[in-house]
Each structure stands twice: as C-alpha cells, then as structure tokens.
Coordinates of C-alpha atoms in Angstrom, one line a residue:
X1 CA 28.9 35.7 -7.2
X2 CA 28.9 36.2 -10.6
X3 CA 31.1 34.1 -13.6
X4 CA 33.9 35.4 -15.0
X5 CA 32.7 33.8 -18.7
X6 CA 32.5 37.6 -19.5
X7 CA 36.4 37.7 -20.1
X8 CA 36.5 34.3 -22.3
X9 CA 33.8 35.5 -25.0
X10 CA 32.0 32.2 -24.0
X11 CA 29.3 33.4 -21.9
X12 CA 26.1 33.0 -23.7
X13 CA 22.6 33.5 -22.7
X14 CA 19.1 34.2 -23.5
X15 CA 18.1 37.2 -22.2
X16 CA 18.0 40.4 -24.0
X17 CA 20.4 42.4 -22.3
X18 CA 22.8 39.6 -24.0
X19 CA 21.5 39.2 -27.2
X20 CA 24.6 40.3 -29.0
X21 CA 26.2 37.4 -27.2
X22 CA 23.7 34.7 -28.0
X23 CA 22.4 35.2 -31.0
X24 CA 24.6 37.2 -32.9
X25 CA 25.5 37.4 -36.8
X26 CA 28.6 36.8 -36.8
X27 CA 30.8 34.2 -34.5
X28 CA 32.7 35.6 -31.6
X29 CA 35.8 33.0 -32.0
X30 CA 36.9 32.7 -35.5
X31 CA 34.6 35.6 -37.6
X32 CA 32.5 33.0 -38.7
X33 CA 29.3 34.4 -40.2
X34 CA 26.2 32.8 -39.2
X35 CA 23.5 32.3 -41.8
X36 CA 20.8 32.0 -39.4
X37 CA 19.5 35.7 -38.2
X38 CA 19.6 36.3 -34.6
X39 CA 15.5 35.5 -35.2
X40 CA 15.5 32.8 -36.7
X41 CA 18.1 31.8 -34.3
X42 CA 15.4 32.1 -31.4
X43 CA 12.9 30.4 -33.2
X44 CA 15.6 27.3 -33.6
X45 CA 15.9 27.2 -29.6
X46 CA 12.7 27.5 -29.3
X47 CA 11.5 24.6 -31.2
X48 CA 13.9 22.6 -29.5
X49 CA 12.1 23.8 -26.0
X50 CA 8.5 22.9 -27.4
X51 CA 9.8 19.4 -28.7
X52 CA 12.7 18.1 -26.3
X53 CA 11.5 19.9 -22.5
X54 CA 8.3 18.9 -23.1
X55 CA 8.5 15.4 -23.8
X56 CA 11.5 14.6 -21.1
X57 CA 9.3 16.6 -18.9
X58 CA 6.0 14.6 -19.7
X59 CA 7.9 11.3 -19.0
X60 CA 9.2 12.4 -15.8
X61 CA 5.6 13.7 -15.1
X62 CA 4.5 10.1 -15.3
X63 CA 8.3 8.4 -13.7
X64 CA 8.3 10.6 -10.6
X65 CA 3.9 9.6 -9.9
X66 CA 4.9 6.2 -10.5
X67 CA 8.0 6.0 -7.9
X68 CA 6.1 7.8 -5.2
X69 CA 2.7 6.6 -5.5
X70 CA 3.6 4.2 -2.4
X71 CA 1.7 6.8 0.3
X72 CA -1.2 7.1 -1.5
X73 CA -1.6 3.6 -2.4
X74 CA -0.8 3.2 1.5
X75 CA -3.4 4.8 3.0
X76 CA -5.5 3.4 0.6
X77 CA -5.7 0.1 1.7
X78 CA -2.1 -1.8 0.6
X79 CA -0.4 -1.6 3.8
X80 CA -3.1 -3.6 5.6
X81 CA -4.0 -5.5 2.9
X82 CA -0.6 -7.1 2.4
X83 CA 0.9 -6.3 5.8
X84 CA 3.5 -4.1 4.3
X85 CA 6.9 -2.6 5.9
X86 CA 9.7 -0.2 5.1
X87 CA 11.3 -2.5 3.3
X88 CA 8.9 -1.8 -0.3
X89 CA 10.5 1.6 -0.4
X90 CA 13.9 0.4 0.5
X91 CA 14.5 -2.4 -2.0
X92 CA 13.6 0.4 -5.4
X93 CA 16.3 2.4 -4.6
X94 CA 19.1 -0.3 -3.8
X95 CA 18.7 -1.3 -7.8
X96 CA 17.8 2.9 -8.5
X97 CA 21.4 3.6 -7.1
X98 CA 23.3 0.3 -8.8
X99 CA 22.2 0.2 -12.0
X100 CA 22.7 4.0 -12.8
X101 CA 26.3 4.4 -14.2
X102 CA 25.7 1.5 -17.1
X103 CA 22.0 3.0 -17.9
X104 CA 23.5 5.8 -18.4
X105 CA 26.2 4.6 -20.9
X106 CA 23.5 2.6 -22.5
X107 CA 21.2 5.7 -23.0
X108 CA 24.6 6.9 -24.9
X109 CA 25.6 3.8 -26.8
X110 CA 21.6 2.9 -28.1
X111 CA 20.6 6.4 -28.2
X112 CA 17.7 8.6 -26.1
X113 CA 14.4 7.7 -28.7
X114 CA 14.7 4.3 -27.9
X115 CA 16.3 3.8 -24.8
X116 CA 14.0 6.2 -22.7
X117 CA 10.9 5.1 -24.3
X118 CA 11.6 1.1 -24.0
X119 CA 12.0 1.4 -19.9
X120 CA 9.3 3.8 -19.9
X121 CA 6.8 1.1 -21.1
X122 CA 8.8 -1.6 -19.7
X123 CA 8.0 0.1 -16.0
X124 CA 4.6 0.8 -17.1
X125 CA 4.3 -2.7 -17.7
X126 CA 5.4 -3.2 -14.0
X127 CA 3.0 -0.8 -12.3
X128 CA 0.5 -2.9 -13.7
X129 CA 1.7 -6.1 -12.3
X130 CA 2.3 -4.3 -9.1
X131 CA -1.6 -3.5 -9.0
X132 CA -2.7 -7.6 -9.2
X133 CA 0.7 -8.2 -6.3
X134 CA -1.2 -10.4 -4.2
X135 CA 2.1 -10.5 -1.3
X136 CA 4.2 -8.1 -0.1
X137 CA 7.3 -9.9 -1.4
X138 CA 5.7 -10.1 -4.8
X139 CA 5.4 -6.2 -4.5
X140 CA 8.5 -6.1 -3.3
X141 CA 10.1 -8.2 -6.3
X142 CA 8.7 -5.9 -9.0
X143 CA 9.7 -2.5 -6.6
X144 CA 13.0 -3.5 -7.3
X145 CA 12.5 -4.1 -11.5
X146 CA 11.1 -0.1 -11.3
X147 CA 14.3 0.3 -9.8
X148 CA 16.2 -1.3 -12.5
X149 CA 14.3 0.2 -15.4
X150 CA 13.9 4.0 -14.1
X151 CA 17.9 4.4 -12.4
X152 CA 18.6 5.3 -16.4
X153 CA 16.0 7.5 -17.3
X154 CA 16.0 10.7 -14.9
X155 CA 20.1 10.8 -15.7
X156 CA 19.2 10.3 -19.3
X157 CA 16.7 13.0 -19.6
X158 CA 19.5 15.3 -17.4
X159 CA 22.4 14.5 -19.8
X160 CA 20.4 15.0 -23.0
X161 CA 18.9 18.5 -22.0
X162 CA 22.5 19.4 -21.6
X163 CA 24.1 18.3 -24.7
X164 CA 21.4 20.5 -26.2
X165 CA 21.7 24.2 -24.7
X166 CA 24.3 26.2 -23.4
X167 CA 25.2 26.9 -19.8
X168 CA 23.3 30.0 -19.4
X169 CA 19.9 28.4 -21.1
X170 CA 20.2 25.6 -18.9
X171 CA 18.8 27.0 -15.7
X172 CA 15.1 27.8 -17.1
X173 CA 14.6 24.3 -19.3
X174 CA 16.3 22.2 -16.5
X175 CA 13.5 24.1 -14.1
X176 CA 10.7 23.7 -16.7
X177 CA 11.4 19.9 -16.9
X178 CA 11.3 19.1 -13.1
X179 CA 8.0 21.6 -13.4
X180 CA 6.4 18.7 -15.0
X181 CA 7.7 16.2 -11.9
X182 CA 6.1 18.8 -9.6
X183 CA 2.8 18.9 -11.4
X184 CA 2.7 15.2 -11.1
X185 CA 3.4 15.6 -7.5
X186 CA 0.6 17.8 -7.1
X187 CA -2.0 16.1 -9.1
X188 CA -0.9 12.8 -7.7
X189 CA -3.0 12.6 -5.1
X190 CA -5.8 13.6 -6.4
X191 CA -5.4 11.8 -9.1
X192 CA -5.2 9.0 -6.6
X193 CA -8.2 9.7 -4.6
X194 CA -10.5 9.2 -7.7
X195 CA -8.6 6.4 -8.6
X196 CA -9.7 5.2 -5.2
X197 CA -13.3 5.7 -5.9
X198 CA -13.2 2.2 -8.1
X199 CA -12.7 0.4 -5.1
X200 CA -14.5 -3.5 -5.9
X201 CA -15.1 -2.5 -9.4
X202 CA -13.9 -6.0 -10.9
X203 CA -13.5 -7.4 -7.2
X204 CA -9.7 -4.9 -6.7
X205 CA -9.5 -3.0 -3.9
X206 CA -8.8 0.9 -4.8
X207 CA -4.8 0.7 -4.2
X208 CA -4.8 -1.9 -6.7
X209 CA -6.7 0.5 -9.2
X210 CA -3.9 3.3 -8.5
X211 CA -0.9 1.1 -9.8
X212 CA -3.1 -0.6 -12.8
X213 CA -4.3 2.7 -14.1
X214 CA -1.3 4.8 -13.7
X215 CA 0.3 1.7 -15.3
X216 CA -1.9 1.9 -18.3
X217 CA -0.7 5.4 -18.9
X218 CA 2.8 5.2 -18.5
X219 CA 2.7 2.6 -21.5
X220 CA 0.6 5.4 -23.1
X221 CA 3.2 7.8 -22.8
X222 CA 6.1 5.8 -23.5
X223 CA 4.5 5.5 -27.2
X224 CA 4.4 9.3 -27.2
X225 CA 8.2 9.1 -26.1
X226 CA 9.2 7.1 -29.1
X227 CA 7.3 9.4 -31.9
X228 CA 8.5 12.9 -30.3
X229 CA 12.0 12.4 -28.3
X230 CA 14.7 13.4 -30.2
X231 CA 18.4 12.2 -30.1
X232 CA 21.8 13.9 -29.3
X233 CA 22.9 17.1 -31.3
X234 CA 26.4 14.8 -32.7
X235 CA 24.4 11.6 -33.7
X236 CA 24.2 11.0 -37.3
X237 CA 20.8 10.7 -36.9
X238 CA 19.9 14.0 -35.5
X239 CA 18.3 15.7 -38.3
X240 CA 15.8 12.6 -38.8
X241 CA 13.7 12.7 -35.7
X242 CA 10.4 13.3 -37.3
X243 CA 9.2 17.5 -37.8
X244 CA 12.2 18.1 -36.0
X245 CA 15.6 20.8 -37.0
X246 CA 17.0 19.8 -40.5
X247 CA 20.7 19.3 -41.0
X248 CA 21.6 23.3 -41.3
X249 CA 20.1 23.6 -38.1
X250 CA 21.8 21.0 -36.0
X251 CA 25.3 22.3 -37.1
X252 CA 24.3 25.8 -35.6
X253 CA 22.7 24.3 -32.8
X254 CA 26.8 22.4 -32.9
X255 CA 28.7 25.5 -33.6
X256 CA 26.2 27.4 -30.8
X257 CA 27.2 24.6 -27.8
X258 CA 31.2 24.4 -28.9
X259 CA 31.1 28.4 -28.5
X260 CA 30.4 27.8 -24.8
X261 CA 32.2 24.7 -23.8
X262 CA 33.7 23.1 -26.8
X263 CA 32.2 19.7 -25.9
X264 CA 29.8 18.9 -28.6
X265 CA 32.2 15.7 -30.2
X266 CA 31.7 12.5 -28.2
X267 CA 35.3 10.5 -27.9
X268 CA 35.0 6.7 -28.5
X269 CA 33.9 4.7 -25.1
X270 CA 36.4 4.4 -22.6
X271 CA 35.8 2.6 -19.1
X272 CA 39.3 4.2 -17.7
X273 CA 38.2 7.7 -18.7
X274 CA 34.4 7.1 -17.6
X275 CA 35.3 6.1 -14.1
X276 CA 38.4 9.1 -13.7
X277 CA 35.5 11.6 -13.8
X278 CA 35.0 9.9 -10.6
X279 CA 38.6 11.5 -9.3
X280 CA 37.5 15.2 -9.7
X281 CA 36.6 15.9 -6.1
X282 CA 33.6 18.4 -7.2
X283 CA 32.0 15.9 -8.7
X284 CA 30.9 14.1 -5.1
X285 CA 30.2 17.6 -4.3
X286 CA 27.5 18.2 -6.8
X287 CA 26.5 14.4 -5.9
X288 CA 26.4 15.1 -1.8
X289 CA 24.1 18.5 -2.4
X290 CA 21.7 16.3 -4.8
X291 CA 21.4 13.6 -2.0
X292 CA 20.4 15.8 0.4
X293 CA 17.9 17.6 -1.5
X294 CA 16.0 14.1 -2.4
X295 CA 16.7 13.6 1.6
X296 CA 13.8 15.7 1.9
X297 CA 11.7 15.5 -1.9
X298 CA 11.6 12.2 -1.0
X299 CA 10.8 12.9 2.4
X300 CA 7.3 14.6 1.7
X301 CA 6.7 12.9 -1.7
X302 CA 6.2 9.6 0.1
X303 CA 5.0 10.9 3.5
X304 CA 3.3 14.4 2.8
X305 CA 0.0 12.9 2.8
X306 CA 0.8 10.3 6.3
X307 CA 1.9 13.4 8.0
X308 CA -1.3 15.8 6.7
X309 CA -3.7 13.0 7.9
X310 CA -1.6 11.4 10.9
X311 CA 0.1 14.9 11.9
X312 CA -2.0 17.3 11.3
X313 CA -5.5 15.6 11.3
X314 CA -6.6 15.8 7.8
X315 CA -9.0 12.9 6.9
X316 CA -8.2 11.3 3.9
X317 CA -9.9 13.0 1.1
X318 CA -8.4 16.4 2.5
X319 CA -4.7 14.6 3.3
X320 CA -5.1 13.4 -0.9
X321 CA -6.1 17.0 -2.0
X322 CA -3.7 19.3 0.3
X323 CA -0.8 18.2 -1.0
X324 CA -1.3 19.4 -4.4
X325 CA -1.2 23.7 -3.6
X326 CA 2.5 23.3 -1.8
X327 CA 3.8 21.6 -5.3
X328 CA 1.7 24.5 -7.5
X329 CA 3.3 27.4 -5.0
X330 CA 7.2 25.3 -5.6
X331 CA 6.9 25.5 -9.8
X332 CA 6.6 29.2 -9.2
X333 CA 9.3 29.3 -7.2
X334 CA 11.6 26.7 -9.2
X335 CA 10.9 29.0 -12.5
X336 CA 11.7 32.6 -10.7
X337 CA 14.6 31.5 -9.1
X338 CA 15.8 29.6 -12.8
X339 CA 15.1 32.9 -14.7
X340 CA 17.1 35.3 -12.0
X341 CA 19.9 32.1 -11.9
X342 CA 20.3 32.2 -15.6
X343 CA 20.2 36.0 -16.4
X344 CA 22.4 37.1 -13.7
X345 CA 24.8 34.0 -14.0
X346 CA 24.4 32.7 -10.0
X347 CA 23.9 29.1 -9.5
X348 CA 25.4 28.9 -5.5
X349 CA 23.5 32.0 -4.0
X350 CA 20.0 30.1 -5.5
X351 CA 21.0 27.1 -3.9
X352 CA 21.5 28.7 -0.9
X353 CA 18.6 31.1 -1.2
X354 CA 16.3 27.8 -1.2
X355 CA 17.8 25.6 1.3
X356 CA 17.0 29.1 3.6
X357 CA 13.8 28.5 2.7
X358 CA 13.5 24.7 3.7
X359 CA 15.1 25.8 7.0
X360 CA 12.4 28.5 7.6
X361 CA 9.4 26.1 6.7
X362 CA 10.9 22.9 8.4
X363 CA 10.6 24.0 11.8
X364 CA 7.1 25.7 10.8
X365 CA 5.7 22.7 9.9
X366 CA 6.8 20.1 12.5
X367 CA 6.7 22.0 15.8
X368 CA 4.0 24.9 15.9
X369 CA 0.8 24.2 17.4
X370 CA -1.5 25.8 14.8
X371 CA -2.3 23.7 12.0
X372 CA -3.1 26.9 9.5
X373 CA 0.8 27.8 10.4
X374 CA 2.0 24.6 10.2
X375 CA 0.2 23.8 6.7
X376 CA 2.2 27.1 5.5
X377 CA 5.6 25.8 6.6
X378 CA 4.7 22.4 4.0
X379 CA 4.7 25.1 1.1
X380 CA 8.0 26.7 2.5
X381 CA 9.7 23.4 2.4
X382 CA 8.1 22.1 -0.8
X383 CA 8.9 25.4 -2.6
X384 CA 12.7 24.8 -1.2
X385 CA 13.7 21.4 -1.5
X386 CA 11.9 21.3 -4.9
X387 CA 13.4 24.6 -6.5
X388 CA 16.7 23.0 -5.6
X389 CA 16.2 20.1 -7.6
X390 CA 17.0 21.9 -11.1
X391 CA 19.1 24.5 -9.2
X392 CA 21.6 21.9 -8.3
X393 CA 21.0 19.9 -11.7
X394 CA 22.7 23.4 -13.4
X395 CA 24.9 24.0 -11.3
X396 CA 26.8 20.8 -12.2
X397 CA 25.9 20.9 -15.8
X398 CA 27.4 24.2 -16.0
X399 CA 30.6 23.2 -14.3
X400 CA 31.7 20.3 -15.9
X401 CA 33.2 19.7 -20.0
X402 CA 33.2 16.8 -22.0
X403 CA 30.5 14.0 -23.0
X404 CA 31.5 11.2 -20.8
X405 CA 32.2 13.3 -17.9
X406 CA 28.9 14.7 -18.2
X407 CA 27.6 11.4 -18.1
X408 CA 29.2 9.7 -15.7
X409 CA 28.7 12.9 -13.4
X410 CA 24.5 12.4 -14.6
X411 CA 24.8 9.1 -12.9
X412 CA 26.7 10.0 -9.9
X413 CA 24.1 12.8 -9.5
X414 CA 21.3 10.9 -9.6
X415 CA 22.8 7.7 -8.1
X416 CA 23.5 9.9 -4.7
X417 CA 19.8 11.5 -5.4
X418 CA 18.7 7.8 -4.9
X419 CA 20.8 7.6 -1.6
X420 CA 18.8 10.4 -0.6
X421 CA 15.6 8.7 -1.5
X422 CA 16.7 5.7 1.2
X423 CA 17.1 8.3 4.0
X424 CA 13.7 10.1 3.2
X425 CA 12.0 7.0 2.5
X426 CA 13.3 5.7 6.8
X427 CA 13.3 9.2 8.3
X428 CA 9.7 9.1 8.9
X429 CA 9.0 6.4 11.1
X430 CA 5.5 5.1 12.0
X431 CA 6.4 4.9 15.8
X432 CA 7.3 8.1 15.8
X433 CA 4.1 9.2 14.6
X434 CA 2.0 12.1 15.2
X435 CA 5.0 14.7 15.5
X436 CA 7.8 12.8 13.4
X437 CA 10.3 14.6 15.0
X438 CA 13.1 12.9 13.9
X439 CA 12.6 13.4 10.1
X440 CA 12.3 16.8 10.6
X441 CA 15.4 16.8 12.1
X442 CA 16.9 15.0 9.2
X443 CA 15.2 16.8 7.0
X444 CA 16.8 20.3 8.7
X445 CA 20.8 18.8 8.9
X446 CA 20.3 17.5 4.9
X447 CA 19.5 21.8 4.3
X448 CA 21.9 23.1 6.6
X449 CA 24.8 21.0 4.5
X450 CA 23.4 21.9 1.0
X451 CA 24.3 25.1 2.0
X452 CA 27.7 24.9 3.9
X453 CA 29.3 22.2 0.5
X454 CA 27.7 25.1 -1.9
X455 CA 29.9 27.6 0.1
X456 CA 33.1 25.3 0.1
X457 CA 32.5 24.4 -3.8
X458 CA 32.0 28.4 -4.6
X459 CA 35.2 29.4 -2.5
X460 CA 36.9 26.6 -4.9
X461 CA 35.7 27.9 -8.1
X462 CA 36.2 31.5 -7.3
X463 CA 39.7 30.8 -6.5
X464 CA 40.3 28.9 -9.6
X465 CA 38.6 31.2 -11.7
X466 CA 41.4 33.4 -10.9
X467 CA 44.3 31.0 -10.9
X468 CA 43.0 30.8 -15.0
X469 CA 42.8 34.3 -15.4
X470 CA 46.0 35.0 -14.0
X471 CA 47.5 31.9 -16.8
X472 CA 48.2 29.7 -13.5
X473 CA 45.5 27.0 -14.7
X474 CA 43.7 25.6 -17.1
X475 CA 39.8 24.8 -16.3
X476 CA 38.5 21.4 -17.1
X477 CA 41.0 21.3 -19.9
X478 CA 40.1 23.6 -21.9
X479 CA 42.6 26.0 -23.1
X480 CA 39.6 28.3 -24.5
X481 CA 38.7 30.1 -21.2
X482 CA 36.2 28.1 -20.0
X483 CA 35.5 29.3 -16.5
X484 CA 33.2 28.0 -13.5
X485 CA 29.9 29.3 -12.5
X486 CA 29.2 30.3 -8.9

C-alpha cells in the first residue's frame, strides 16, 4: 500500500534511495536553488533530532513514569494504607480527556518553551504532594490536577514534532520520542523497587518515597525543558532558542515543510475553524485506533506488575524487575517497524502488522498454563500495542494539512488515547483476579478493531487518491497534489 506522493513531486524522505528528493540543490516546485548542500542539509535535520526528539522525549520519559506509577506504588503499600479503589485512576483521566482541546490551543498561543515546561514542573510539584496524601480523596484531589496539567503536554509534544519534519521523517522521530516513554516504562519499576527500599526513612512508608522522589525529578527536568525546547518553525522567535538553527536555517527548514504539505503559515485563531476539523470523519478514525491502543498500553502499564505477581506468581521484587525486558524488546520493535514505515511509505500495513502481534501474544499470556510461555506472550503484546503508539501518531500526522487542524486533531488524538486509558485502567478487575480474563478479552476486541478502521480508512484513501489523480478531487485543500498515505 504505497502513496501516490511520487506523482505530486512532494514526497520527501530520508533515506538514501531518495536523496535527490530530500535533500536536493535545487527546489523541485519553482527552480529555487537551495544554498544549503544536500550535507549540510542533513546536518540541519539532524541537529534538530539531537535538540527537539530528545528533549520532548526526556519529558515524556518523566510524564508517562509519573501517570502510571499507581501499580507500583500499589503494591507497595498505598492501597492498604489509604484503603484505595478504582476510582484514583479513574478521576486523572476524566480532566486528561477535558482539558485537552484548550491545552492544546494554549501550547500554540503561549508557545512550546514555556508552556510544556511550566506544567511539567507544575505536576512535578503534584507528585510531590501526592507522596505526603494522607487520604484517599486527598490523592484523589491532586490525581485529577495531573490530569489537568499533563492533557496538554503529550498533544503538545505530538503537534510540535510535526510542524518540524516532513511526512516521510516523521515515522522514525515520532518512534524515537515514545522510545523514551518505553524506557521509562521499563525502568519504572525498578526504579520503584529501590525507591521502596527507603521505606521509614523520615517515618514515610516506601509508596510515599516513589511519588516524592520521582516528583523531585520531574521539577528537575522541567528546568531542562525551559533551557533546551525549542519553539515552532513560523514563530518569530524561532531562531533565538539558545545554540539552536540561525535564521537562514529556519527558512529552509520553512521552504523544506511547505514542499511537502504547504502548511508551515499558521492562520489567525478561529474557534469555528478549530472545531470543523472535528467534521472530517477521518479524524475520529485516527482518534478510535489511538483509544484502543492505550485500551491496552494502559492496560499493562498500570497492571503488568499485579498480573506478574497475582497472575503469574512472581513475588514482588521479580513482579518490579520483569516488566522492564518486554518494554526493551517493544523500542526495538517500535524503531524497525518506523524505519521500514518511513522508507517504504506504509503507515496502515504497520499498524496492522502490530495489532497481529498483540493478538498473537494476548491469548499467550492470559490462557496457557506455562508461566515461561505465558511471560513471552507479555513481550508480544508490549512490543504490539507499544509500536503502535507512534505508528498511529504518523499515520494521522501524515494525513492531515493545516496548523489548526493538526492541532485540534493532536487533541482529539490524545483526548480518545485518554478514553482508552479509562477502559484499561477498569478492565482489570481485582475480583477477577488470578486469570483476569475479562481484560484480556478487552484487550483482544480493542486489537481486532485497530485493525478492521485501519482497513476502512486505507480503502478511503486509496480511493481518493485516485479521485485526485484523475482531477475529480482535491485533498485536504490543497490544489498542490498532496496525496494520503496508506
């Protein structure tokens, strides 16, 4: 299922075999001559990798340990010691979901440096308090100001990345950031079990240590956030951000992004054309895959230690430790699939390729009786629902034009992914412990539709792909051949 950008002169990539696409000499559009060599032209992208991916990936390194810490907190300690229910992980994501469409404007309007970095330490600030809670409806109070201050960061960080690269770039940084989030995942818990180990050190049990300590470095790397992220490629201020690409540079990185989509110039604020983004029916497509991936990230990311020690009879050391080497074995996964995605132009086939996989390892780890084999199916699902994450992120990224479309479509994305986070977070219910056999049955319907909408959506866009090349339509408005990925 390949694109049909080939035709339009707009289909630009980083692999070799497309250099003379990418980074060329001289501008395929208007005979522009570029002044930057197609080396120097790498180095520019590249710099923009080291200093952008990196930091958005750092501070969802520390967002996603600090949203799904619950578990480990859990079974050290908090749920007896405050008598705690579903309803902690419930209340984050009712504020997650509804406060995601202004964050999102307001990451826009006040710009990324100091809108991302503020909430950062602002939640940091909260994990702290959550760490001296001394009731469960305290807890539950400040659950629902994480949700308030994270529901515009992870759409933030998603509409940045893609102001900055072009469609066929996107699949490999989009991967490399939610890397990071799987890195936390894995270290998590063991970061958590020696966080454990200070357990009556200042008379606080060792849950309390988890929250206080990861607090203290959220606000850490919320200062990093403010020196190192950088701002949108149209800001004024784009060529200030400190070490960063000087003036010259932005306006190739400009002239590189308006080649591809011609979406680069942000039109003044407009609540009636924010919200008719809403009417394109693709968009809740892109949303409804999303939700049912976190449907199941969520899933294991709150309960992947429960099951390991309740399940499969792990103690709790071992349940801590074991479910770092299924979220080492899904980065390698997320990055392979990314690369073939991005140099062979395929988006639905990898989103289909890795809900196969959940479906495979689902079953595996919820209804065989060996332990070794049912360990084996938690890196199967991991690797798949994980993988997806970024898969889908690019898929919508790469299918949609203009600034505030892209945002509003960040926030539906990620407003659904929290939707997702609710059923994951109820799926796996403590009476229906050891087996959980209805999550997994959740968890295997939430794969099995990822795969039949990114089937509908691809029948869509390959249709209309030809509609355009025929002269029968115009693609998201653009009367430059801009066609859909598939």
């Amino acid at each position: 299922m390949a694109t049909h950008l080939e035709k339009s002169g707009y289909g630009y990539a980083t692999e070799q075999h497309e250099a003379k696409n990418v980074y060329s000499d001289v501008d395929s559009q208007d005979g522009y001559v570029e002044e930057f060599t197609p080396a120097e032209q790498k180095k520019i992208i590249h710099r923009i990798d080291r200093r952008l991916v990196t930091t958005v990936g750092l501070m969802y390194c520390i967002s996603l340990m600090d949203r799904t810490n619950l578990a480990a907190a859990a079974i050290a300690g908090m749920t007896k010691e405050l008598k705690l229910n579903s309803i902690i992980t419930l209340v984050f994501f009712i504020s997650y979901i509804l406060f995601q469409p202004p964050s999102t404007v307001l990451c826009k309007k006040i710009g990324p440096r100091i809108y991302l970095s503020a909430i950062t330490l602002l939640w940091g600030l909260c994990m702290i308090g959550m760490g001296f809670s001394g009731s469960w409806s305290t807890l539950a109070g400040l659950r629902v100001l994480l949700g308030v201050l994270e529901a515009g960061f992870f759409p933030g960080c998603v509409y940045l990345l893609s102001t900055w690269y072009v469609r066929y770039d996107m699949g490999k940084r989009y991967s490399c950031f939610y890397l990071l989030g799987c890195f936390a995942s894995a270290c998590a818990g063991i970061l958590a079990y020696g966080l454990m180990q200070m357990n009556g050190l200042a008379k606080l049990t060792g849950w309390r240590w988890i929250f206080i300590m990861e607090g203290i470095l959220t606000c850490g790397v919320a200062a990093l956030g403010y020196v190192f992220l950088i701002t949108f490629p149209d800001s004024p201020n784009a060529a200030k951000s400190w070490r960063f690409l000087n003036a010259r540079e932005i306006a190739f990185i400009i002239r590189r992004v308006n080649a591809d989509r011609g979406d680069v110039a942000t039109e003044p604020f407009s609540l009636k054309k924010f919200l008719a983004a809403g009417a394109d029916l693709k968009v809740w497509g892109f949303a409804m895959i999303f939700c049912c991936l976190t449907t199941v990230t969520y899933a294991l990311a709150y309960f992947l230690p429960i099951i390991l020690r309740e399940g499969m009879g792990f103690s709790i050391g071992a349940s801590q430790c074991l479910v770092a080497p299924p979220y080492a074995f899904a980065g390698i996964v997320m990055y392979l699939t990314a690369w073939v995605g991005d140099k062979y132009h395929l988006r639905g086939p990898i989103l289909i390729f890795n809900a196969v996989l959940a479906l495979i390892g689902l079953p595996l780890m919820g209804f065989h009786k060996n332990v070794a084999v049912r360990y084996f199916g938690v890196f199967l699902t991991t690797a798949g629902a994980n993988a997806n994450i970024p898969a889908c992120m690019t898929y919508q990224a790469n299918n949609i034009r203009g600034q505030w479309k892209r945002a509003f479509c960040s926030a539906t994305l990620v407003g659904f992914g929290g939707i997702g986070g609710i059923i994951g977070s109820l799926v796996f219910r403590s009476q229906d412990a050891p087996k959980y056999h209805p999550g997994l049955y959740a968890c295997i319907t939430a794969s099995l539709l990822i795969i039949v909408i990114v089937i509908l959506l691809d029948i869509k866009f390959y249709f209309d792909n030809k509609k355009a090349d025929r002269g029968e339509a115009v693609i998201e408005g653009s009367e430059s051949g801009f066609r859909y990925t598939y």
